Amino acid sequence: DSADRHTPASAMSTAVDIAGPSSPDQAHSSAKIPNEPLRPSLKRSSHPYSLSHYISSPSPAVDVKGLIQPSPAQQRPAQPGHAKPRRAPSWPDMWESPSGLHLAHAAELLMRAGLLALTPTTAEQSSLGAQSSQPAKREATEAKGAKGDGEGGGSGPDEEEEDSSGCSTDFQPFLGAWFPFNPALFPLAGFQMGGGHWRSAAMGAEGMEGLVAEGYSPGSLGGSSGGRRKRKRCGECVPCRRQTNCEQCSSCRNRKRGHQICKYRKCEELKRKPGGPGFESRVPRRPALLLGGPTLQNP
DNA sequence: AGCAACGTTAAA
DNA sequence: TTTAACGTTGCT
């Protein structure tokens, strides 16, 4: 157990140990936990659109096919923003889902159920017509992604840059692909939880099974009933950014039995109880997208 | 509240 | 299959 406790000081000097109590751990950082990058899954998707982009009230809905069969402009290679995106959301991926539910299907089902009108919002709408101008914003973002790939640097502050500003929450593996998603959607759309899965009240029993995104389980959203999915580290807080275990705290010392991450690396978000004070920090205060009627659109 | 232990989930 | 670590429970 204690065999690997003492590590060369050099190992430590290179480790970017953000904050944490300037505790003994600094002196005993283990080389066993190398400069372990954040799990890619902690990184946020930077899919260019949030669902709110596709949703608007009374305007004529854009043909779903427009979404399903991406325009050339949409078919860019790109995954903006992050050096190592969890997964490049290639377009083909967008249509195939591990749950077997096709995105096209899902969209159609939602629309039939009257839950979803897929259409770009005004800003987006105007630019969609003008093909040349539309990609401008996205290109800028994509440039970031390309930069990440090119420079191979990866874990700079750049990565986190967007996180605080985004108003919508990425609903990651929605339909097996990256799908920006606002959790507020669920209650508004009448989604219900059952057996650890969300589903639409307006859909059949099968419909949305398995669409629950990790890290956004009902439990983690403050739901009362018992989704047991694990929340994930935010990847942004100081403890999350910490790269070394202290090997001194009880969690480190008791890792074999305790199964707990180093105390100084325990994500601040995960310390909070789901639904507890401050938990909404990950959930937009105001729904950025609206389903089910214009009445909610401009309070 | 903090800790220890264990079950469990999710990723590698 | 292995490993990391979140969730839960029981104890102090």
Short mmCIF file of C-alpha atoms (C1' of nucleotides) in Angstrom, two decimals:
data_model
loop_
_atom_site.label_atom_id
_atom_site.label_comp_id
_atom_site.label_asym_id
_atom_site.label_seq_id
_atom_site.Cartn_x
_atom_site.Cartn_y
_atom_site.Cartn_z
CA ASP A 1 0.00 0.00 0.00
CA SER A 2 2.49 2.52 1.07
CA ALA A 3 5.02 1.28 -1.38
CA ASP A 4 4.35 3.94 -3.91
CA ARG A 5 3.86 6.73 -1.59
CA HIS A 6 7.19 8.36 -1.89
CA THR A 7 7.83 9.75 -5.26
CA PRO A 8 10.61 11.72 -6.76
CA ALA A 9 10.18 15.39 -6.37
CA SER A 10 10.57 15.74 -10.08
CA ALA A 11 7.33 14.01 -10.70
CA MET A 12 5.69 16.56 -8.62
CA SER A 13 7.33 19.58 -9.97
CA THR A 14 5.84 18.98 -13.37
CA ALA A 15 2.41 18.27 -12.14
CA VAL A 16 0.10 21.15 -12.42
CA ASP A 17 -1.52 20.89 -9.15
CA ILE A 18 -4.12 23.47 -9.04
CA ALA A 19 -4.70 24.63 -5.60
CA GLY A 20 -6.04 22.29 -3.12
CA PRO A 21 -4.94 22.84 0.33
CA SER A 22 -1.23 23.31 0.37
CA SER A 23 -1.17 20.21 2.30
CA PRO A 24 1.15 17.35 2.72
CA ASP A 25 -0.28 15.90 -0.37
CA GLN A 26 1.81 18.24 -2.38
CA ALA A 27 4.86 16.69 -1.01
CA HIS A 28 3.66 13.23 -1.55
CA SER A 29 1.97 13.29 -4.85
CA SER A 30 2.16 9.93 -6.33
CA ALA A 31 3.77 9.26 -9.62
CA LYS A 32 1.35 6.46 -9.86
CA ILE A 33 -1.23 8.94 -10.86
CA PRO A 34 0.55 10.64 -13.68
CA ASN A 35 -0.58 13.81 -15.23
CA GLU A 36 -3.74 12.12 -15.90
CA PRO A 37 -5.83 14.15 -18.24
CA LEU A 38 -9.39 14.65 -17.45
CA ARG A 39 -11.48 11.92 -18.78
CA PRO A 40 -12.57 12.87 -22.18
CA SER A 41 -16.08 12.23 -21.12
CA LEU A 42 -15.81 15.15 -18.82
CA LYS A 43 -15.32 17.51 -21.61
CA ARG A 44 -18.25 19.28 -22.87
CA SER A 45 -19.60 18.79 -26.25
CA SER A 46 -19.32 21.69 -28.49
CA HIS A 47 -21.90 20.78 -30.93
CA PRO A 48 -22.64 23.97 -32.72
CA TYR A 49 -26.32 23.98 -32.00
CA SER A 50 -28.34 23.69 -28.97
CA LEU A 51 -31.79 22.35 -29.23
CA SER A 52 -33.11 25.80 -28.72
CA HIS A 53 -31.71 26.67 -32.07
CA TYR A 54 -34.17 24.36 -33.63
CA ILE A 55 -37.10 25.33 -31.63
CA SER A 56 -39.25 28.28 -31.99
CA SER A 57 -42.81 29.02 -31.55
CA PRO A 58 -45.20 29.72 -34.30
CA SER A 59 -42.90 30.00 -37.22
CA PRO A 60 -43.26 27.41 -39.90
CA ALA A 61 -41.32 24.42 -38.91
CA VAL A 62 -38.41 23.49 -40.99
CA ASP A 63 -38.61 20.16 -42.58
CA VAL A 64 -37.16 17.62 -40.26
CA LYS A 65 -35.24 16.25 -43.13
CA GLY A 66 -33.33 19.40 -43.10
CA LEU A 67 -31.95 18.26 -39.85
CA ILE A 68 -31.75 14.67 -40.66
CA GLN A 69 -29.94 15.14 -43.87
CA PRO A 70 -27.45 17.76 -43.11
CA SER A 71 -26.64 20.38 -45.56
CA PRO A 72 -23.14 20.48 -46.91
CA ALA A 73 -22.48 23.26 -44.55
CA GLN A 74 -23.47 21.05 -41.70
CA GLN A 75 -21.31 18.25 -42.82
CA ARG A 76 -18.19 19.85 -41.70
CA PRO A 77 -15.61 17.62 -40.16
CA ALA A 78 -15.36 19.58 -37.24
CA GLN A 79 -15.66 19.31 -33.61
CA PRO A 80 -15.02 22.71 -32.32
CA GLY A 81 -13.66 23.80 -29.13
CA HIS A 82 -11.84 20.97 -27.61
CA ALA A 83 -8.62 19.33 -28.27
CA LYS A 84 -9.90 15.96 -27.38
CA PRO A 85 -13.59 15.85 -27.70
CA ARG A 86 -15.04 12.83 -26.15
CA ARG A 87 -16.08 11.76 -29.44
CA ALA A 88 -16.33 13.43 -32.72
CA PRO A 89 -19.98 13.60 -33.45
CA SER A 90 -19.78 12.63 -37.01
CA TRP A 91 -22.99 13.03 -38.81
CA PRO A 92 -23.52 9.36 -39.41
CA ASP A 93 -23.38 8.95 -35.70
CA MET A 94 -26.14 11.38 -35.34
CA TRP A 95 -28.49 9.06 -37.07
CA GLU A 96 -27.59 5.87 -35.44
CA SER A 97 -28.32 5.25 -31.87
CA PRO A 98 -27.20 2.46 -29.67
CA SER A 99 -30.67 2.30 -28.31
CA GLY A 100 -31.87 1.48 -31.75
CA LEU A 101 -33.88 4.60 -31.99
CA HIS A 102 -33.16 6.56 -35.04
CA LEU A 103 -32.85 10.23 -34.67
CA ALA A 104 -35.17 10.63 -37.54
CA HIS A 105 -37.60 8.47 -35.75
CA ALA A 106 -37.23 10.33 -32.57
CA ALA A 107 -37.72 13.63 -34.21
CA GLU A 108 -40.73 12.42 -36.02
CA LEU A 109 -42.21 10.92 -32.95
CA LEU A 110 -41.71 14.08 -31.06
CA MET A 111 -43.25 16.12 -33.75
CA ARG A 112 -46.20 13.86 -34.04
CA ALA A 113 -46.67 14.10 -30.40
CA GLY A 114 -46.73 17.81 -30.78
CA LEU A 115 -43.83 18.19 -28.49
CA LEU A 116 -41.38 19.50 -30.88
CA ALA A 117 -41.26 22.00 -33.63
CA LEU A 118 -37.94 21.86 -35.25
CA THR A 119 -36.97 25.09 -36.70
CA PRO A 120 -34.08 27.37 -36.29
CA THR A 121 -34.48 30.46 -34.28
CA THR A 122 -34.58 33.73 -36.02
CA ALA A 123 -30.92 34.49 -35.95
CA GLU A 124 -30.07 31.11 -37.20
CA GLN A 125 -32.90 31.11 -39.59
CA SER A 126 -31.82 34.15 -41.43
CA SER A 127 -28.38 32.87 -41.88
CA LEU A 128 -29.43 29.42 -42.92
CA GLY A 129 -30.77 30.84 -46.07
CA ALA A 130 -27.57 32.57 -46.86
CA GLN A 131 -25.30 29.66 -47.02
CA SER A 132 -22.21 31.69 -47.20
CA SER A 133 -22.71 33.66 -44.08
CA GLN A 134 -24.13 30.95 -41.94
CA PRO A 135 -21.06 29.00 -41.11
CA ALA A 136 -19.23 32.02 -39.94
CA LYS A 137 -19.89 31.56 -36.29
CA ARG A 138 -19.44 27.90 -36.41
CA GLU A 139 -16.27 28.18 -38.30
CA ALA A 140 -14.88 30.29 -35.61
CA THR A 141 -15.72 27.65 -33.11
CA GLU A 142 -14.45 24.92 -35.25
CA ALA A 143 -11.23 26.69 -35.64
CA LYS A 144 -10.81 26.20 -31.99
CA GLY A 145 -11.34 22.54 -32.31
CA ALA A 146 -8.91 22.30 -35.13
CA LYS A 147 -6.47 24.19 -33.09
CA GLY A 148 -6.79 21.68 -30.36
CA ASP A 149 -6.08 18.88 -32.69
CA GLY A 150 -3.28 20.61 -34.39
CA GLU A 151 -1.44 21.88 -31.46
CA GLY A 152 -1.94 18.81 -29.47
CA GLY A 153 -1.83 20.91 -26.41
CA GLY A 154 -5.21 19.93 -25.33
CA SER A 155 -5.71 20.76 -21.78
CA GLY A 156 -5.57 24.45 -21.66
CA PRO A 157 -7.97 26.82 -20.09
CA ASP A 158 -9.36 27.18 -23.55
CA GLU A 159 -11.25 24.05 -23.08
CA GLU A 160 -13.26 25.33 -20.30
CA GLU A 161 -13.80 28.66 -21.81
CA GLU A 162 -17.19 27.94 -23.20
CA ASP A 163 -18.56 26.05 -20.35
CA SER A 164 -19.75 28.83 -18.24
CA SER A 165 -21.23 30.80 -21.03
CA GLY A 166 -23.40 28.18 -22.62
CA CYS A 167 -26.97 28.56 -21.69
CA SER A 168 -27.98 25.14 -22.68
CA THR A 169 -26.69 21.98 -21.28
CA ASP A 170 -25.32 19.38 -23.52
CA PHE A 171 -27.30 16.32 -23.39
CA GLN A 172 -24.56 14.17 -24.48
CA PRO A 173 -25.34 10.80 -25.82
CA PHE A 174 -28.79 11.70 -26.86
CA LEU A 175 -29.67 9.14 -29.43
CA GLY A 176 -26.17 7.97 -29.29
CA ALA A 177 -24.78 11.20 -30.47
CA TRP A 178 -24.05 14.65 -29.31
CA PHE A 179 -27.16 16.51 -28.77
CA PRO A 180 -27.23 19.77 -26.94
CA PHE A 181 -29.97 19.51 -24.53
CA ASN A 182 -31.55 21.56 -21.89
CA PRO A 183 -32.71 19.58 -18.90
CA ALA A 184 -35.57 21.95 -18.50
CA LEU A 185 -36.92 20.33 -21.56
CA PHE A 186 -38.02 17.32 -19.65
CA PRO A 187 -40.60 18.80 -17.40
CA LEU A 188 -41.79 21.14 -20.08
CA ALA A 189 -42.19 18.42 -22.57
CA GLY A 190 -43.92 16.20 -20.16
CA PHE A 191 -41.19 13.71 -19.88
CA GLN A 192 -41.54 11.30 -17.13
CA MET A 193 -39.21 9.16 -15.28
CA GLY A 194 -39.67 5.55 -14.80
CA GLY A 195 -37.34 2.73 -14.04
CA GLY A 196 -34.35 4.94 -14.33
CA HIS A 197 -35.29 6.15 -17.75
CA TRP A 198 -37.01 9.15 -19.03
CA ARG A 199 -39.71 8.96 -21.49
CA SER A 200 -42.18 11.25 -22.97
CA ALA A 201 -45.63 11.18 -21.60
CA ALA A 202 -46.89 11.62 -25.08
CA MET A 203 -44.96 8.79 -26.52
CA GLY A 204 -45.32 5.12 -26.41
CA ALA A 205 -43.61 3.14 -23.81
CA GLU A 206 -40.71 2.40 -26.05
CA GLY A 207 -40.02 5.78 -27.41
CA MET A 208 -37.43 7.43 -25.36
CA GLU A 209 -36.11 4.52 -23.44
CA GLY A 210 -32.46 4.68 -23.00
CA LEU A 211 -32.12 8.28 -23.84
CA VAL A 212 -31.01 9.26 -20.47
CA ALA A 213 -27.70 10.88 -20.60
CA GLU A 214 -25.10 9.93 -18.19
CA GLY A 215 -24.54 12.59 -15.71
CA TYR A 216 -27.98 13.92 -16.15
CA SER A 217 -29.97 11.22 -14.69
CA PRO A 218 -33.16 12.16 -12.97
CA GLY A 219 -31.39 11.68 -9.75
CA SER A 220 -28.70 14.06 -10.65
CA LEU A 221 -31.23 16.56 -11.73
CA GLY A 222 -32.82 16.55 -8.43
CA GLY A 223 -35.53 14.11 -9.17
CA SER A 224 -36.76 12.38 -6.14
CA SER A 225 -37.00 8.90 -7.36
CA GLY A 226 -34.12 6.70 -7.65
CA GLY A 227 -32.21 6.93 -10.82
CA ARG A 228 -28.96 5.37 -9.90
CA ARG A 229 -26.86 6.63 -12.65
CA LYS A 230 -23.63 8.10 -11.63
CA ARG A 231 -23.04 11.72 -11.94
CA LYS A 232 -19.80 12.70 -13.44
CA ARG A 233 -17.17 15.06 -12.38
CA CYS A 234 -17.63 18.50 -13.76
CA GLY A 235 -14.05 18.65 -14.87
CA GLU A 236 -13.92 22.33 -14.20
CA CYS A 237 -13.67 22.86 -10.53
CA VAL A 238 -10.39 23.08 -8.77
CA PRO A 239 -10.48 19.58 -7.39
CA CYS A 240 -11.33 18.20 -10.75
CA ARG A 241 -8.41 19.94 -12.27
CA ARG A 242 -6.12 18.53 -9.81
CA GLN A 243 -4.10 15.83 -11.35
CA THR A 244 -2.53 14.00 -8.53
CA ASN A 245 -3.82 12.12 -5.60
CA CYS A 246 -2.49 13.22 -2.31
CA GLU A 247 -2.02 9.70 -1.09
CA GLN A 248 -2.45 11.06 2.36
CA CYS A 249 -6.11 11.53 2.86
CA SER A 250 -8.33 8.81 4.11
CA SER A 251 -9.70 8.18 0.68
CA CYS A 252 -6.28 7.69 -0.78
CA ARG A 253 -5.09 5.57 2.01
CA ASN A 254 -8.19 3.53 2.00
CA ARG A 255 -8.58 3.31 -1.68
CA LYS A 256 -8.80 -0.40 -1.87
CA ARG A 257 -11.77 -0.57 0.37
CA GLY A 258 -13.10 2.88 0.22
CA HIS A 259 -13.41 3.19 -3.52
CA GLN A 260 -13.30 6.90 -3.17
CA ILE A 261 -11.38 9.49 -5.06
CA CYS A 262 -8.82 11.53 -3.25
CA LYS A 263 -10.53 14.07 -1.07
CA TYR A 264 -8.72 16.88 -2.71
CA ARG A 265 -9.86 15.71 -6.07
CA LYS A 266 -13.47 15.23 -5.23
CA CYS A 267 -15.52 17.27 -7.59
CA GLU A 268 -17.27 20.21 -6.02
CA GLU A 269 -20.37 19.43 -7.97
CA LEU A 270 -20.48 15.92 -6.75
CA LYS A 271 -20.10 17.04 -3.21
CA ARG A 272 -23.39 18.76 -3.51
CA LYS A 273 -26.45 16.77 -3.14
CA PRO A 274 -28.48 16.56 -6.26
CA GLY A 275 -31.23 19.05 -5.82
CA GLY A 276 -29.40 20.70 -3.03
CA PRO A 277 -28.46 24.34 -2.84
CA GLY A 278 -26.36 25.46 -5.70
CA PHE A 279 -27.01 22.36 -7.64
CA GLU A 280 -28.87 24.31 -10.24
CA SER A 281 -25.58 25.78 -11.24
CA ARG A 282 -25.50 23.16 -13.90
CA VAL A 283 -29.01 23.68 -14.93
CA PRO A 284 -29.95 26.85 -16.68
CA ARG A 285 -32.11 29.01 -14.52
CA ARG A 286 -34.36 29.82 -17.32
CA PRO A 287 -35.27 27.33 -19.92
CA ALA A 288 -33.52 28.31 -23.09
CA LEU A 289 -35.81 26.26 -25.16
CA LEU A 290 -39.45 25.95 -25.03
CA LEU A 291 -41.74 23.24 -25.93
CA GLY A 292 -45.43 23.28 -25.96
CA GLY A 293 -46.35 26.80 -26.63
CA PRO A 294 -45.37 30.36 -27.12
CA THR A 295 -46.85 31.38 -23.85
CA LEU A 296 -43.71 30.40 -22.09
CA GLN A 297 -41.45 31.98 -24.54
CA ASN A 298 -41.24 35.47 -23.26
CA PRO A 299 -42.17 35.77 -19.68
"C1'" DA B 1 -20.98 15.75 9.68
"C1'" DG B 2 -17.32 12.65 8.82
"C1'" DC B 3 -15.78 8.14 8.04
"C1'" DA B 4 -15.59 3.28 6.48
"C1'" DA B 5 -17.24 -0.22 3.79
"C1'" DC B 6 -19.54 -2.14 0.13
"C1'" DG B 7 -22.44 -2.33 -4.11
"C1'" DT B 8 -22.65 -0.68 -8.34
"C1'" DT B 9 -21.82 1.79 -12.64
"C1'" DA B 10 -19.07 3.17 -16.43
"C1'" DA B 11 -14.98 3.38 -18.93
"C1'" DA B 12 -10.65 1.35 -20.43
"C1'" DT C 1 -12.08 -8.30 -17.15
"C1'" DT C 2 -10.15 -4.68 -14.65
"C1'" DT C 3 -10.10 -0.27 -12.68
"C1'" DA C 4 -11.86 4.11 -10.97
"C1'" DA C 5 -14.97 6.17 -8.41
"C1'" DC C 6 -20.14 7.50 -7.32
"C1'" DG C 7 -24.04 6.20 -4.34
"C1'" DT C 8 -25.69 4.34 -0.29
"C1'" DT C 9 -25.75 2.71 4.27
"C1'" DG C 10 -24.40 2.23 8.92
"C1'" DC C 11 -21.56 3.75 12.57
"C1'" DT C 12 -19.51 7.23 15.57
#
